[in-house]
PDB file of C-alpha atoms in Angstrom:
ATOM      1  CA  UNK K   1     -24.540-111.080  11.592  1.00  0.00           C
ATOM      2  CA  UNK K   2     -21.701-110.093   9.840  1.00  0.00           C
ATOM      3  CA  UNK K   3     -21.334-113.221   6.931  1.00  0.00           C
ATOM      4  CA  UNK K   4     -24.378-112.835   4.829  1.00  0.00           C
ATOM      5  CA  UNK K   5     -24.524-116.544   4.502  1.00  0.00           C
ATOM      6  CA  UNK K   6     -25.723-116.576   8.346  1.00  0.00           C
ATOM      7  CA  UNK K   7     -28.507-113.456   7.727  1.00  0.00           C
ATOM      8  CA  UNK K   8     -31.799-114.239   8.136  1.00  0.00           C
ATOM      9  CA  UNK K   9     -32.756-112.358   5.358  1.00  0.00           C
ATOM     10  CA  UNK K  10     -31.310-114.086   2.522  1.00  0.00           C
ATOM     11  CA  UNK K  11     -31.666-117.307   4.014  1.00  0.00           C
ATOM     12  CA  UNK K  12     -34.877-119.498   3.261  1.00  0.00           C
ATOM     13  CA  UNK K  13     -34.329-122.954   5.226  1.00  0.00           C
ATOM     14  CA  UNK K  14     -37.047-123.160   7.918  1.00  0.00           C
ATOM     15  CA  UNK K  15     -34.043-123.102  10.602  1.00  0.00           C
ATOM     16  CA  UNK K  16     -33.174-119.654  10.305  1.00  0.00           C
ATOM     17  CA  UNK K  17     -35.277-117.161  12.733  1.00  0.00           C
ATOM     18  CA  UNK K  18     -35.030-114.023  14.391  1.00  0.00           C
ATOM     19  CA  UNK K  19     -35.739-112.663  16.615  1.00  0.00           C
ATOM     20  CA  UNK K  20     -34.838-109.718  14.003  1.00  0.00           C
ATOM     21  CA  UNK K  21     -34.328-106.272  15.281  1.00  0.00           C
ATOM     22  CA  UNK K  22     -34.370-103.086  13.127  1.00  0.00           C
ATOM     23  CA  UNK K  23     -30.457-103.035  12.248  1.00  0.00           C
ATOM     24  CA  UNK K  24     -30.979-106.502  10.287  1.00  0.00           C
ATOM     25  CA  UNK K  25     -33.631-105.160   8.305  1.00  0.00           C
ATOM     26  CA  UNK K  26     -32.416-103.387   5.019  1.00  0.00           C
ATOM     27  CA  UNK K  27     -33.922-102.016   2.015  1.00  0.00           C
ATOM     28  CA  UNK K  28     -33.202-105.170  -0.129  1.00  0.00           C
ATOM     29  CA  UNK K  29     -34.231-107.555   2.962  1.00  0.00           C
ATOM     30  CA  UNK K  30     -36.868-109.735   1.758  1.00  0.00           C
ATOM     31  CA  UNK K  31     -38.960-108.638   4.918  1.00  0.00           C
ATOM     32  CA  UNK K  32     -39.467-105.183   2.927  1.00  0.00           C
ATOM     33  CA  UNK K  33     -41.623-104.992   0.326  1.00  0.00           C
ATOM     34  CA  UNK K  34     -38.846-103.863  -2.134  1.00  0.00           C
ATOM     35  CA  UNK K  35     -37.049-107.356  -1.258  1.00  0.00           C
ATOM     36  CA  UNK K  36     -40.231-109.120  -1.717  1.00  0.00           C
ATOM     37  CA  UNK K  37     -40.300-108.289  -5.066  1.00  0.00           C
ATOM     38  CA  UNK K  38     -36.777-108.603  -5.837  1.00  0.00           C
ATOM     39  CA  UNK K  39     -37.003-112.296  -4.639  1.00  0.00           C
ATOM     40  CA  UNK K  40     -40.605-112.535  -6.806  1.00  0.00           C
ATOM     41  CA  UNK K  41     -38.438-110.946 -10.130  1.00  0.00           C
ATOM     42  CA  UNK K  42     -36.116-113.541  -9.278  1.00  0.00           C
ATOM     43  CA  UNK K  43     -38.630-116.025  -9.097  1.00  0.00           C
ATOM     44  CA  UNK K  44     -38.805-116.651  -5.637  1.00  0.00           C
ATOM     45  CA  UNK K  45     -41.953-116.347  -3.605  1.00  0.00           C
ATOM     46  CA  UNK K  46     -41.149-115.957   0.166  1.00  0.00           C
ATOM     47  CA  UNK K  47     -43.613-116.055   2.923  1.00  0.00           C
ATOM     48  CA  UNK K  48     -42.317-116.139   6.685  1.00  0.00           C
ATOM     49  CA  UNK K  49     -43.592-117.908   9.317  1.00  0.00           C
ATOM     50  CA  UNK K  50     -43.655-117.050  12.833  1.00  0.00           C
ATOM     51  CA  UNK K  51     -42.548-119.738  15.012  1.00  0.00           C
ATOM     52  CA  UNK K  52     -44.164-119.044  18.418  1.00  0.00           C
ATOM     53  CA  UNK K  53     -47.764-119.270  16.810  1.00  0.00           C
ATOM     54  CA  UNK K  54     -47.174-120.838  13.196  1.00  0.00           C
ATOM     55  CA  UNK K  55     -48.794-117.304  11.701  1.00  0.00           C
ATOM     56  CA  UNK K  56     -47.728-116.893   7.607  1.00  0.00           C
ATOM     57  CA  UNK K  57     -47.346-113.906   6.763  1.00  0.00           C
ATOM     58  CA  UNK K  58     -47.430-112.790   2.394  1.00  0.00           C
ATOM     59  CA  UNK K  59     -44.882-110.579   1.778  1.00  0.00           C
ATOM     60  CA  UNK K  60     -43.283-111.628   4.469  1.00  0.00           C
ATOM     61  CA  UNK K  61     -43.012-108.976   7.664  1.00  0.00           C
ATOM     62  CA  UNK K  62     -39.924-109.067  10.267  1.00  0.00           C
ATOM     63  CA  UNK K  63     -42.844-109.452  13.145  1.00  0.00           C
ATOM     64  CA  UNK K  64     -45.715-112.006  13.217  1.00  0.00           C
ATOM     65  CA  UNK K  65     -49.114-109.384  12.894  1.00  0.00           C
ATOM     66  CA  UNK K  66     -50.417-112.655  15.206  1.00  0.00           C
ATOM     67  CA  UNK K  67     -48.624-112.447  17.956  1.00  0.00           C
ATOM     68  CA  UNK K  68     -45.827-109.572  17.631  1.00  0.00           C
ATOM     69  CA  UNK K  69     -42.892-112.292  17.489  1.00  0.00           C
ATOM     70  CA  UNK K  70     -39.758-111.550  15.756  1.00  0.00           C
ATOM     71  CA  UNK K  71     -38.844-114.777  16.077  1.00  0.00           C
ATOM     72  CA  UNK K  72     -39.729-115.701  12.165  1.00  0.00           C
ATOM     73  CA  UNK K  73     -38.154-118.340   9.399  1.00  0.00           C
ATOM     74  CA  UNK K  74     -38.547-117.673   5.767  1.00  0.00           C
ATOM     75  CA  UNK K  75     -39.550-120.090   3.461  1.00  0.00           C
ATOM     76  CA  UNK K  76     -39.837-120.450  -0.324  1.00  0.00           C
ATOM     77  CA  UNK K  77     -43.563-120.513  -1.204  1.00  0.00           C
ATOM     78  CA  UNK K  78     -45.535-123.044  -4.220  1.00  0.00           C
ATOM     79  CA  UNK K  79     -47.213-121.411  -7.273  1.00  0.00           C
ATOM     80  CA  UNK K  80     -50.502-123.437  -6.508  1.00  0.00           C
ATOM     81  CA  UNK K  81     -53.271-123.150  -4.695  1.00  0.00           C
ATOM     82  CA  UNK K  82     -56.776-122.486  -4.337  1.00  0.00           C
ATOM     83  CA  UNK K  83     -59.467-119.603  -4.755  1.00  0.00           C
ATOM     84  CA  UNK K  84     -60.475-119.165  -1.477  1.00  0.00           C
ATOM     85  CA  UNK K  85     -62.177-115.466  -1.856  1.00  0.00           C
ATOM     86  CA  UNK K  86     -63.248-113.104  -4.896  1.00  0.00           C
ATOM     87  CA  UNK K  87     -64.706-110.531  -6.502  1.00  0.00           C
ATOM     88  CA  UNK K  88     -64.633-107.774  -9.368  1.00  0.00           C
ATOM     89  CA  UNK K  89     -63.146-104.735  -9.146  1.00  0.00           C
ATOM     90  CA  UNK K  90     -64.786-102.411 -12.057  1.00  0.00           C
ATOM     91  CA  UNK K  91     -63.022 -99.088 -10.692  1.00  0.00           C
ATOM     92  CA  UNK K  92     -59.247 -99.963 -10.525  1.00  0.00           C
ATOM     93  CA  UNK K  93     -56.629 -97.689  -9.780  1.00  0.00           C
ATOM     94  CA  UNK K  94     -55.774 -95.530 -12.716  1.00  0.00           C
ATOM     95  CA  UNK K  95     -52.721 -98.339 -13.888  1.00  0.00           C
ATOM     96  CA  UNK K  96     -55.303-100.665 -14.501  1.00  0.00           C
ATOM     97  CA  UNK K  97     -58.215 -98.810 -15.604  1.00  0.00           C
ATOM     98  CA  UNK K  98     -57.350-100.190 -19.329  1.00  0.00           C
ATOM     99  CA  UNK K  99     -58.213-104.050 -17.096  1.00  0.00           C
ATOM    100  CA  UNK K 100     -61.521-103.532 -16.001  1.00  0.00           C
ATOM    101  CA  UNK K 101     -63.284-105.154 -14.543  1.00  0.00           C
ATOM    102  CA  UNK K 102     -60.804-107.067 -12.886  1.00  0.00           C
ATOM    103  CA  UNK K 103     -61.242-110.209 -10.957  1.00  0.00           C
ATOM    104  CA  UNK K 104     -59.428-110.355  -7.622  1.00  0.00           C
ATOM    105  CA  UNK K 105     -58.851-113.199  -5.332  1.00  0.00           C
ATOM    106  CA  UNK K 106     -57.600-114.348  -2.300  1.00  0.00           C
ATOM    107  CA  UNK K 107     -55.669-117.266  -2.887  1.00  0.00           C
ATOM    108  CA  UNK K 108     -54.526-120.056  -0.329  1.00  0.00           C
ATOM    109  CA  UNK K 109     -51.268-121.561  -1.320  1.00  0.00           C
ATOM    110  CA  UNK K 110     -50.569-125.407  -1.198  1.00  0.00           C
ATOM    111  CA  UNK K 111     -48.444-124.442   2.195  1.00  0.00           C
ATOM    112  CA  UNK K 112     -51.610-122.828   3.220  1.00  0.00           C
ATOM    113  CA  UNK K 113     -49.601-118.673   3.185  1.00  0.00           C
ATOM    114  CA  UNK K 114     -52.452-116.539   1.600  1.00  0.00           C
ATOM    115  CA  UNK K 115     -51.766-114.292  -1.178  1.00  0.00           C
ATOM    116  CA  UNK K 116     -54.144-111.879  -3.233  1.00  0.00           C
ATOM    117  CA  UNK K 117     -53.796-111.285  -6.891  1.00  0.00           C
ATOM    118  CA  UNK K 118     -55.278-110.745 -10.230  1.00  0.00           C
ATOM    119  CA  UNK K 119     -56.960-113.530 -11.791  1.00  0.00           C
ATOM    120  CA  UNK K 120     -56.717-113.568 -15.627  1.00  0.00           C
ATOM    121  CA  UNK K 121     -60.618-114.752 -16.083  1.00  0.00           C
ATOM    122  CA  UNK K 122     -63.598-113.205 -15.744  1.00  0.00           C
ATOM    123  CA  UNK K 123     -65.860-112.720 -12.490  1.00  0.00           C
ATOM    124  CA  UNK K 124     -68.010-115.744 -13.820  1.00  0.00           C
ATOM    125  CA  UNK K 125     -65.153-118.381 -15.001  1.00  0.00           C
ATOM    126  CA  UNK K 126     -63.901-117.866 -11.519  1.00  0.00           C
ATOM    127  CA  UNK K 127     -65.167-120.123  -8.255  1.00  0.00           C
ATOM    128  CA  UNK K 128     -64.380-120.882  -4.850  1.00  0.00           C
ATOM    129  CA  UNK K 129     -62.003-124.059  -4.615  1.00  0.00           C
ATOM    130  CA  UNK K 130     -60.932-123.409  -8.187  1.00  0.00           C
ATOM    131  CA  UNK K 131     -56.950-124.819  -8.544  1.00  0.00           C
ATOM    132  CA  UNK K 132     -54.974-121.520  -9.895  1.00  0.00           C
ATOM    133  CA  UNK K 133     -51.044-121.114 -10.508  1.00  0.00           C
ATOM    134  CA  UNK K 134     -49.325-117.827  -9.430  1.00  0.00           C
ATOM    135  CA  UNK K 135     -47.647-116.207 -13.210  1.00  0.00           C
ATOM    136  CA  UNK K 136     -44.875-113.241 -12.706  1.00  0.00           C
ATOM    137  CA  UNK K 137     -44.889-110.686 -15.404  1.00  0.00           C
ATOM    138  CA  UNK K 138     -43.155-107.577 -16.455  1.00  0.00           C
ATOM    139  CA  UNK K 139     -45.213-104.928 -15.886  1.00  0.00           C
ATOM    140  CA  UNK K 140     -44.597-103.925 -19.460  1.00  0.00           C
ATOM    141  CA  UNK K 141     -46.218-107.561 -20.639  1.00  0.00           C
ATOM    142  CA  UNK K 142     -49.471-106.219 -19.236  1.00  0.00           C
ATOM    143  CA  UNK K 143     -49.185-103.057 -20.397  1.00  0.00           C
ATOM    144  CA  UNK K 144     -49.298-101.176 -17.187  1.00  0.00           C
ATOM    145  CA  UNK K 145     -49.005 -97.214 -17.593  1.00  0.00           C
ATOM    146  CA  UNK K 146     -45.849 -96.427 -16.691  1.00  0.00           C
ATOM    147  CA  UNK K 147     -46.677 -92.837 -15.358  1.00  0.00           C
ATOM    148  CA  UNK K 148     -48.879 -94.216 -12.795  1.00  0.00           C
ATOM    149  CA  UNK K 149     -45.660 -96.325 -11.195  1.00  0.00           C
ATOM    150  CA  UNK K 150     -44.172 -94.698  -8.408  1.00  0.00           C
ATOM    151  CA  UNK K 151     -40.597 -94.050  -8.484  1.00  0.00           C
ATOM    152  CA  UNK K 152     -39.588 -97.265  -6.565  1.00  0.00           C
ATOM    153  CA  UNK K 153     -42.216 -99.606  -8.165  1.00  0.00           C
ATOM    154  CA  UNK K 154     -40.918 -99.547 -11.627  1.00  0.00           C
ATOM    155  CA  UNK K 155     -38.870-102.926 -11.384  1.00  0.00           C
ATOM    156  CA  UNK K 156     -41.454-104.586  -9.380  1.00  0.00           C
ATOM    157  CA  UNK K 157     -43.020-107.486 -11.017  1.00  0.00           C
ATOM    158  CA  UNK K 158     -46.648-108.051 -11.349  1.00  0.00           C
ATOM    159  CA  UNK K 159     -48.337-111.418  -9.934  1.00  0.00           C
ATOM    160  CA  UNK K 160     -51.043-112.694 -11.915  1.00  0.00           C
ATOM    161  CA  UNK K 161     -53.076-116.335 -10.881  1.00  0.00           C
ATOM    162  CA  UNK K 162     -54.003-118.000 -14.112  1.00  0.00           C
ATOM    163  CA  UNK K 163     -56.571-120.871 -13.729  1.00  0.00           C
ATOM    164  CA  UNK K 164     -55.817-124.730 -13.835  1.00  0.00           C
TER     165      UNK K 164
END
């Protein structure tokens, strides 16, 4: 994989799979979690999905946690989807203490990948089935300490569902 139009890891149609093996994994690779959020600053959501058992997998991983495949295809991901999960977490980490309580949920995409995130409501405006959209933020916007970041977090974006 020499052309970079032909690597798996900036490509997103659903034709391009692995099987991936360490050497095509690299620190920007969207299979990382520093790539994930690259893509997400960019405005890209990526999910992959492992072709031998149809596993999705949010950030994507270079090997299905179903089934131990490498043989995965990345795919851009919607904004929308549905509270599937949530609760309140009143003792965040030390970033968010200034937050609390926070409402957490686990989200089910229209393509049916999962993602958790912060829901800006409270515990009781939130419900099961509720119809949210995924928001991408500067961790400055929401006032996140700073000091708390560690070194290779600073750029990364912060993912916030707002309701519908």
């Amino acid at each position: 994989m020499t052309d970079e139009s032909d690597s798996p890891m900036t490509d997103t149609d659903s034709t391009t799979t692995g099987p991936l093996g360490p050497e095509d994994i690299t620190a920007d690779s969207p299979f990382t979690l520093p790539g994930f959020f690259d893509a997400l600053a960019e405005g890209r959501l990526l999910a992959a999905r492992c072709t031998e058992c149809d596993t999705q997998m949010l950030p994507p991983r270079p090997a299905c946690y179903g089934c131990g495949s490498r043989s995965v295809t990345l795919s851009e991901q919607p904004r929308t989807g549905e509270v599937v999960s949530y609760t309140s977490v009143n003792r965040p980490p030390s970033a968010f203490q200034h937050l609390a309580p926070i409402t957490v949920a686990v989200v089910k995409l229209d393509s049916s990948a999962r993602l958790t995130g912060r829901v800006d409501a409270s515990l009781e405006a939130v419900a099961i089935g509720d119809r949210v959209e995924l928001r991408v933020c500067d961790p400055e916007t929401v006032d996140i300490d700073p000091d708390f970041d560690l070194s290779y977090e600073e750029e990364w974006p912060i993912h916030v569902f707002d309701l519908l």
